[in-house]
Amino acid sequence: MFEQFFPKEYLNSTYEIDFEKRYMDGKRGVIFDIDNTLVPHGLPADERALALFEKLKAIGYQAVLLSNNKEPRVKSFAEQVGALYIYKAGKPLPAGYEKALELMKIEKSQALFIGDQIFTDVWGAKRCGIDTILVKPIYPKEEIQIVIKRYFEKPILYFYKKNNQKSV
């Protein structure tokens, strides 16, 4: 019932992902949400984010920031980390994800999406056939509309974890 919302993986942090392994497995582009995926909501790129994007470039990845936020926020962050970007992406609608693939000139099988929300990030990427990694939010203090979404994410995460325990 909830499988359409299940990520391929659920991890504690973007910063624990083994990007080298995924590159060896054929991934060539990473699409990121920004807020609470890379940094706390609204903050500029920090040292961890800057180091991550340098590492991704060194490995050979392309990166696109895909955000429902307005251009000033997304453009500023993209310039800091040296990534392409799409603002007001309309997640979970497929158009933004498809545009990200076009910008990177890769197939969906070569892409990886990383975000912290099920109903925008994961569901949208899955609708496009892009592998997803859901990460725990970096900072617990969030806007009310996100707090409400987190409430509805709880049963999905419960069944995701239950389902993955069986397969281990």
Short mmCIF file of N, CA, C and O in Angstrom, two decimals, residues 57-158:
data_model
loop_
_atom_site.label_atom_id
_atom_site.label_comp_id
_atom_site.label_asym_id
_atom_site.label_seq_id
_atom_site.Cartn_x
_atom_site.Cartn_y
_atom_site.Cartn_z
N LYS A 57 32.63 16.03 -7.47
CA LYS A 57 33.30 16.44 -8.72
C LYS A 57 34.54 15.59 -8.97
O LYS A 57 34.79 15.17 -10.10
N ALA A 58 35.32 15.34 -7.92
CA ALA A 58 36.53 14.54 -8.05
C ALA A 58 36.22 13.11 -8.49
O ALA A 58 36.96 12.51 -9.26
N ILE A 59 35.12 12.57 -8.01
CA ILE A 59 34.71 11.22 -8.41
C ILE A 59 34.27 11.20 -9.87
O ILE A 59 34.48 10.22 -10.58
N GLY A 60 33.64 12.30 -10.32
CA GLY A 60 33.16 12.36 -11.70
C GLY A 60 31.66 12.61 -11.82
O GLY A 60 31.11 12.53 -12.92
N TYR A 61 31.02 12.90 -10.72
CA TYR A 61 29.58 13.16 -10.72
C TYR A 61 29.23 14.55 -11.24
O TYR A 61 30.00 15.49 -11.09
N GLN A 62 28.03 14.64 -11.76
CA GLN A 62 27.36 15.91 -11.98
C GLN A 62 26.34 16.04 -10.85
O GLN A 62 25.86 15.04 -10.34
N ALA A 63 26.01 17.28 -10.50
CA ALA A 63 25.04 17.48 -9.42
C ALA A 63 24.07 18.58 -9.78
O ALA A 63 24.45 19.59 -10.37
N VAL A 64 22.81 18.36 -9.42
CA VAL A 64 21.75 19.35 -9.60
C VAL A 64 21.01 19.50 -8.29
O VAL A 64 20.68 18.50 -7.64
N LEU A 65 20.75 20.74 -7.91
CA LEU A 65 19.91 21.02 -6.75
C LEU A 65 18.50 21.19 -7.26
O LEU A 65 18.26 21.96 -8.19
N LEU A 66 17.57 20.46 -6.69
CA LEU A 66 16.16 20.50 -7.10
C LEU A 66 15.34 20.91 -5.89
O LEU A 66 15.22 20.16 -4.92
N SER A 67 14.81 22.12 -5.94
CA SER A 67 14.14 22.67 -4.77
C SER A 67 12.82 23.33 -5.14
O SER A 67 12.70 23.93 -6.21
N ASN A 68 11.88 23.25 -4.23
CA ASN A 68 10.62 23.98 -4.39
C ASN A 68 10.75 25.42 -3.92
O ASN A 68 9.81 26.20 -4.02
N ASN A 69 11.91 25.78 -3.42
CA ASN A 69 12.16 27.12 -2.91
C ASN A 69 12.31 28.12 -4.06
O ASN A 69 12.42 27.74 -5.22
N LYS A 70 12.37 29.39 -3.70
CA LYS A 70 12.51 30.47 -4.69
C LYS A 70 13.95 30.59 -5.17
O LYS A 70 14.88 30.14 -4.51
N GLU A 71 14.12 31.24 -6.31
CA GLU A 71 15.44 31.30 -6.94
C GLU A 71 16.55 31.89 -6.06
O GLU A 71 17.65 31.33 -6.05
N PRO A 72 16.33 32.98 -5.34
CA PRO A 72 17.46 33.52 -4.57
C PRO A 72 18.10 32.50 -3.62
O PRO A 72 19.32 32.40 -3.54
N ARG A 73 17.27 31.71 -2.95
CA ARG A 73 17.78 30.69 -2.03
C ARG A 73 18.55 29.61 -2.78
O ARG A 73 19.67 29.24 -2.42
N VAL A 74 17.96 29.11 -3.84
CA VAL A 74 18.54 27.97 -4.56
C VAL A 74 19.78 28.40 -5.35
O VAL A 74 20.81 27.72 -5.32
N LYS A 75 19.70 29.53 -6.01
CA LYS A 75 20.84 30.03 -6.80
C LYS A 75 22.05 30.30 -5.91
O LYS A 75 23.18 29.93 -6.26
N SER A 76 21.83 30.93 -4.78
CA SER A 76 22.93 31.24 -3.87
C SER A 76 23.64 29.97 -3.41
O SER A 76 24.87 29.88 -3.43
N PHE A 77 22.86 28.97 -3.01
CA PHE A 77 23.45 27.72 -2.55
C PHE A 77 24.19 27.03 -3.71
O PHE A 77 25.30 26.54 -3.54
N ALA A 78 23.57 27.02 -4.87
CA ALA A 78 24.18 26.38 -6.05
C ALA A 78 25.52 27.03 -6.40
O ALA A 78 26.48 26.34 -6.74
N GLU A 79 25.57 28.34 -6.32
CA GLU A 79 26.82 29.05 -6.62
C GLU A 79 27.89 28.69 -5.60
O GLU A 79 29.06 28.54 -5.95
N GLN A 80 27.50 28.54 -4.34
CA GLN A 80 28.47 28.19 -3.31
C GLN A 80 29.08 26.82 -3.56
O GLN A 80 30.29 26.64 -3.37
N VAL A 81 28.26 25.85 -3.95
CA VAL A 81 28.77 24.48 -4.09
C VAL A 81 29.15 24.13 -5.53
O VAL A 81 29.67 23.05 -5.79
N GLY A 82 28.86 25.03 -6.48
CA GLY A 82 29.22 24.77 -7.87
C GLY A 82 28.33 23.74 -8.55
O GLY A 82 28.82 22.89 -9.29
N ALA A 83 27.03 23.83 -8.30
CA ALA A 83 26.10 22.87 -8.89
C ALA A 83 25.09 23.58 -9.78
O ALA A 83 24.86 24.79 -9.65
N LEU A 84 24.49 22.82 -10.67
CA LEU A 84 23.35 23.32 -11.43
C LEU A 84 22.15 23.36 -10.50
O LEU A 84 22.16 22.73 -9.45
N TYR A 85 21.10 24.06 -10.89
CA TYR A 85 19.95 24.14 -10.00
C TYR A 85 18.64 24.35 -10.75
O TYR A 85 18.62 24.86 -11.86
N ILE A 86 17.58 23.93 -10.08
CA ILE A 86 16.20 24.14 -10.54
C ILE A 86 15.44 24.63 -9.32
O ILE A 86 15.43 23.95 -8.29
N TYR A 87 14.83 25.79 -9.43
CA TYR A 87 14.04 26.34 -8.32
C TYR A 87 12.57 26.25 -8.67
O TYR A 87 12.20 26.00 -9.82
N LYS A 88 11.72 26.43 -7.66
CA LYS A 88 10.28 26.25 -7.83
C LYS A 88 10.00 25.01 -8.68
O LYS A 88 9.27 25.05 -9.67
N ALA A 89 10.58 23.91 -8.28
CA ALA A 89 10.58 22.68 -9.06
C ALA A 89 9.23 21.99 -9.14
O ALA A 89 9.02 21.13 -10.00
N GLY A 90 8.34 22.30 -8.24
CA GLY A 90 7.03 21.65 -8.27
C GLY A 90 7.05 20.20 -7.82
O GLY A 90 6.19 19.42 -8.23
N LYS A 91 8.04 19.84 -6.99
CA LYS A 91 8.08 18.47 -6.48
C LYS A 91 6.78 18.20 -5.72
O LYS A 91 6.33 19.07 -5.00
N PRO A 92 6.15 17.08 -5.91
CA PRO A 92 6.62 15.83 -6.50
C PRO A 92 6.29 15.64 -7.99
O PRO A 92 6.41 14.53 -8.50
N LEU A 93 5.87 16.67 -8.69
CA LEU A 93 5.58 16.51 -10.11
C LEU A 93 6.85 16.13 -10.87
O LEU A 93 7.95 16.57 -10.52
N PRO A 94 6.75 15.32 -11.90
CA PRO A 94 7.92 14.80 -12.61
C PRO A 94 8.77 15.83 -13.37
O PRO A 94 9.95 15.60 -13.59
N ALA A 95 8.21 16.95 -13.76
CA ALA A 95 8.92 17.88 -14.65
C ALA A 95 10.28 18.31 -14.13
O ALA A 95 11.26 18.35 -14.89
N GLY A 96 10.39 18.65 -12.87
CA GLY A 96 11.67 19.09 -12.32
C GLY A 96 12.73 18.00 -12.34
O GLY A 96 13.89 18.25 -12.66
N TYR A 97 12.33 16.80 -12.02
CA TYR A 97 13.26 15.67 -12.03
C TYR A 97 13.74 15.39 -13.46
O TYR A 97 14.91 15.13 -13.69
N GLU A 98 12.79 15.45 -14.40
CA GLU A 98 13.14 15.22 -15.80
C GLU A 98 14.07 16.30 -16.32
O GLU A 98 15.02 16.02 -17.07
N LYS A 99 13.84 17.54 -15.91
CA LYS A 99 14.73 18.64 -16.32
C LYS A 99 16.13 18.43 -15.75
O LYS A 99 17.13 18.70 -16.42
N ALA A 100 16.22 17.94 -14.52
CA ALA A 100 17.52 17.66 -13.91
C ALA A 100 18.29 16.62 -14.72
O ALA A 100 19.49 16.77 -14.96
N LEU A 101 17.59 15.59 -15.17
CA LEU A 101 18.23 14.57 -16.02
C LEU A 101 18.74 15.19 -17.31
O LEU A 101 19.84 14.89 -17.77
N GLU A 102 17.92 16.06 -17.91
CA GLU A 102 18.32 16.74 -19.14
C GLU A 102 19.55 17.61 -18.92
O GLU A 102 20.47 17.61 -19.76
N LEU A 103 19.57 18.35 -17.82
CA LEU A 103 20.72 19.22 -17.53
C LEU A 103 22.01 18.42 -17.40
O LEU A 103 23.07 18.86 -17.84
N MET A 104 21.91 17.24 -16.80
CA MET A 104 23.10 16.40 -16.61
C MET A 104 23.38 15.51 -17.82
O MET A 104 24.42 14.88 -17.89
N LYS A 105 22.41 15.45 -18.76
CA LYS A 105 22.53 14.60 -19.95
C LYS A 105 22.80 13.15 -19.58
O LYS A 105 23.71 12.50 -20.09
N ILE A 106 21.96 12.65 -18.66
CA ILE A 106 22.07 11.26 -18.22
C ILE A 106 20.70 10.61 -18.26
O ILE A 106 19.68 11.28 -18.30
N GLU A 107 20.70 9.29 -18.22
CA GLU A 107 19.47 8.51 -18.14
C GLU A 107 19.05 8.39 -16.68
O GLU A 107 19.87 8.48 -15.77
N LYS A 108 17.77 8.11 -16.47
CA LYS A 108 17.27 7.98 -15.09
C LYS A 108 17.98 6.86 -14.33
O LYS A 108 18.16 6.96 -13.11
N SER A 109 18.42 5.83 -15.02
CA SER A 109 19.12 4.73 -14.35
C SER A 109 20.49 5.17 -13.82
O SER A 109 21.06 4.51 -12.95
N GLN A 110 21.00 6.28 -14.33
CA GLN A 110 22.31 6.79 -13.90
C GLN A 110 22.18 7.83 -12.80
O GLN A 110 23.19 8.36 -12.33
N ALA A 111 20.96 8.14 -12.41
CA ALA A 111 20.72 9.21 -11.44
C ALA A 111 20.39 8.66 -10.05
O ALA A 111 19.87 7.56 -9.91
N LEU A 112 20.65 9.50 -9.08
CA LEU A 112 20.33 9.21 -7.69
C LEU A 112 19.73 10.48 -7.10
O LEU A 112 20.27 11.57 -7.31
N PHE A 113 18.61 10.35 -6.41
CA PHE A 113 18.01 11.50 -5.75
C PHE A 113 18.16 11.35 -4.24
O PHE A 113 17.89 10.29 -3.70
N ILE A 114 18.55 12.46 -3.58
CA ILE A 114 18.72 12.44 -2.13
C ILE A 114 17.90 13.59 -1.53
O ILE A 114 18.06 14.75 -1.92
N GLY A 115 17.02 13.24 -0.60
CA GLY A 115 16.18 14.24 0.04
C GLY A 115 15.70 13.77 1.40
O GLY A 115 15.89 12.62 1.78
N ASP A 116 15.03 14.69 2.12
CA ASP A 116 14.60 14.38 3.49
C ASP A 116 13.08 14.24 3.64
O ASP A 116 12.62 13.98 4.74
N GLN A 117 12.32 14.40 2.56
CA GLN A 117 10.87 14.32 2.67
C GLN A 117 10.30 13.25 1.74
O GLN A 117 10.70 13.16 0.57
N ILE A 118 9.37 12.49 2.26
CA ILE A 118 8.77 11.41 1.48
C ILE A 118 7.83 11.93 0.41
O ILE A 118 7.91 11.52 -0.75
N PHE A 119 6.91 12.83 0.77
CA PHE A 119 5.84 13.22 -0.14
C PHE A 119 6.25 14.18 -1.25
O PHE A 119 5.50 14.38 -2.20
N THR A 120 7.40 14.78 -1.13
CA THR A 120 7.89 15.62 -2.23
C THR A 120 9.09 14.92 -2.88
O THR A 120 9.02 14.52 -4.03
N ASP A 121 10.16 14.75 -2.12
CA ASP A 121 11.42 14.24 -2.65
C ASP A 121 11.33 12.81 -3.17
O ASP A 121 11.57 12.54 -4.35
N VAL A 122 11.01 11.89 -2.28
CA VAL A 122 11.03 10.46 -2.63
C VAL A 122 9.93 10.12 -3.64
O VAL A 122 10.20 9.49 -4.67
N TRP A 123 8.73 10.53 -3.36
CA TRP A 123 7.62 10.18 -4.24
C TRP A 123 7.84 10.73 -5.65
O TRP A 123 7.63 10.03 -6.64
N GLY A 124 8.29 11.96 -5.75
CA GLY A 124 8.54 12.55 -7.07
C GLY A 124 9.61 11.80 -7.85
O GLY A 124 9.45 11.50 -9.03
N ALA A 125 10.72 11.49 -7.19
CA ALA A 125 11.81 10.78 -7.87
C ALA A 125 11.36 9.38 -8.28
O ALA A 125 11.66 8.92 -9.39
N LYS A 126 10.64 8.71 -7.40
CA LYS A 126 10.16 7.36 -7.74
C LYS A 126 9.21 7.39 -8.93
O LYS A 126 9.22 6.48 -9.76
N ARG A 127 8.38 8.42 -9.01
CA ARG A 127 7.45 8.54 -10.14
C ARG A 127 8.21 8.65 -11.46
O ARG A 127 7.68 8.30 -12.50
N CYS A 128 9.44 9.13 -11.40
CA CYS A 128 10.28 9.27 -12.60
C CYS A 128 11.20 8.07 -12.81
O CYS A 128 11.94 8.04 -13.78
N GLY A 129 11.18 7.13 -11.89
CA GLY A 129 12.05 5.96 -12.02
C GLY A 129 13.48 6.21 -11.58
O GLY A 129 14.39 5.51 -12.00
N ILE A 130 13.69 7.20 -10.72
CA ILE A 130 15.02 7.53 -10.22
C ILE A 130 15.20 6.91 -8.85
O ILE A 130 14.32 7.01 -7.99
N ASP A 131 16.35 6.27 -8.62
CA ASP A 131 16.65 5.70 -7.31
C ASP A 131 16.71 6.80 -6.27
O ASP A 131 17.24 7.89 -6.53
N THR A 132 16.19 6.50 -5.08
CA THR A 132 16.10 7.51 -4.04
C THR A 132 16.78 7.07 -2.75
O THR A 132 16.75 5.89 -2.39
N ILE A 133 17.37 8.05 -2.08
CA ILE A 133 17.85 7.85 -0.72
C ILE A 133 17.16 8.90 0.13
O ILE A 133 17.29 10.10 -0.12
N LEU A 134 16.40 8.43 1.10
CA LEU A 134 15.78 9.32 2.08
C LEU A 134 16.75 9.45 3.23
O LEU A 134 17.28 8.45 3.72
N VAL A 135 17.01 10.70 3.64
CA VAL A 135 17.87 10.93 4.80
C VAL A 135 17.05 11.59 5.90
O VAL A 135 16.07 12.27 5.64
N LYS A 136 17.49 11.36 7.12
CA LYS A 136 16.82 12.00 8.26
C LYS A 136 17.08 13.50 8.19
O LYS A 136 18.18 13.93 7.80
N PRO A 137 16.10 14.31 8.57
CA PRO A 137 16.30 15.76 8.55
C PRO A 137 17.47 16.16 9.46
O PRO A 137 17.65 15.61 10.54
N ILE A 138 18.26 17.11 8.99
CA ILE A 138 19.42 17.57 9.75
C ILE A 138 19.01 18.28 11.03
O ILE A 138 19.61 18.08 12.07
N TYR A 139 17.99 19.11 10.95
CA TYR A 139 17.60 19.94 12.08
C TYR A 139 16.11 19.76 12.36
O TYR A 139 15.30 19.87 11.42
N PRO A 140 15.73 19.50 13.60
CA PRO A 140 14.33 19.18 13.90
C PRO A 140 13.35 20.34 13.82
O PRO A 140 12.16 20.14 13.66
N LYS A 141 13.80 21.57 13.93
CA LYS A 141 12.90 22.72 13.92
C LYS A 141 12.54 23.05 12.48
O LYS A 141 13.41 23.43 11.69
N GLU A 142 11.24 22.91 12.14
CA GLU A 142 10.81 23.10 10.76
C GLU A 142 9.53 23.93 10.70
O GLU A 142 8.83 24.09 11.70
N GLU A 143 9.22 24.40 9.50
CA GLU A 143 7.99 25.16 9.28
C GLU A 143 6.79 24.25 9.50
O GLU A 143 6.87 23.04 9.29
N ILE A 144 5.66 24.84 9.87
CA ILE A 144 4.48 24.07 10.27
C ILE A 144 4.01 23.11 9.17
O ILE A 144 3.63 21.98 9.46
N GLN A 145 4.05 23.53 7.91
CA GLN A 145 3.58 22.65 6.84
C GLN A 145 4.45 21.40 6.71
O GLN A 145 3.97 20.33 6.36
N ILE A 146 5.73 21.52 7.04
CA ILE A 146 6.61 20.35 7.00
C ILE A 146 6.38 19.48 8.23
O ILE A 146 6.39 18.25 8.14
N VAL A 147 6.15 20.10 9.38
CA VAL A 147 5.84 19.35 10.60
C VAL A 147 4.61 18.46 10.37
O VAL A 147 4.59 17.30 10.76
N ILE A 148 3.61 19.01 9.71
CA ILE A 148 2.39 18.25 9.41
C ILE A 148 2.71 17.07 8.48
O ILE A 148 2.26 15.95 8.72
N LYS A 149 3.53 17.31 7.46
CA LYS A 149 3.91 16.22 6.56
C LYS A 149 4.67 15.13 7.30
O LYS A 149 4.49 13.94 7.02
N ARG A 150 5.52 15.52 8.23
CA ARG A 150 6.29 14.53 9.00
C ARG A 150 5.36 13.60 9.77
O ARG A 150 5.65 12.41 9.92
N TYR A 151 4.27 14.13 10.27
CA TYR A 151 3.29 13.32 10.98
C TYR A 151 2.76 12.21 10.07
O TYR A 151 2.63 11.05 10.48
N PHE A 152 2.47 12.55 8.82
CA PHE A 152 1.94 11.56 7.87
C PHE A 152 3.03 10.64 7.32
O PHE A 152 2.72 9.58 6.79
N GLU A 153 4.29 11.03 7.46
CA GLU A 153 5.39 10.17 7.02
C GLU A 153 5.61 9.00 7.99
O GLU A 153 6.12 7.97 7.59
N LYS A 154 5.23 9.18 9.24
CA LYS A 154 5.52 8.17 10.27
C LYS A 154 4.99 6.78 9.93
O LYS A 154 5.74 5.80 10.04
N PRO A 155 3.73 6.61 9.51
CA PRO A 155 3.29 5.25 9.19
C PRO A 155 4.03 4.66 7.99
O PRO A 155 4.30 3.46 7.94
N ILE A 156 4.39 5.50 7.04
CA ILE A 156 5.14 5.02 5.87
C ILE A 156 6.50 4.51 6.30
O ILE A 156 6.94 3.43 5.88
N LEU A 157 7.18 5.27 7.14
CA LEU A 157 8.49 4.83 7.63
C LEU A 157 8.38 3.57 8.47
O LEU A 157 9.24 2.69 8.41
N TYR A 158 7.30 3.45 9.24
CA TYR A 158 7.08 2.23 10.03
C TYR A 158 7.01 1.01 9.10
O TYR A 158 7.70 0.00 9.32
#
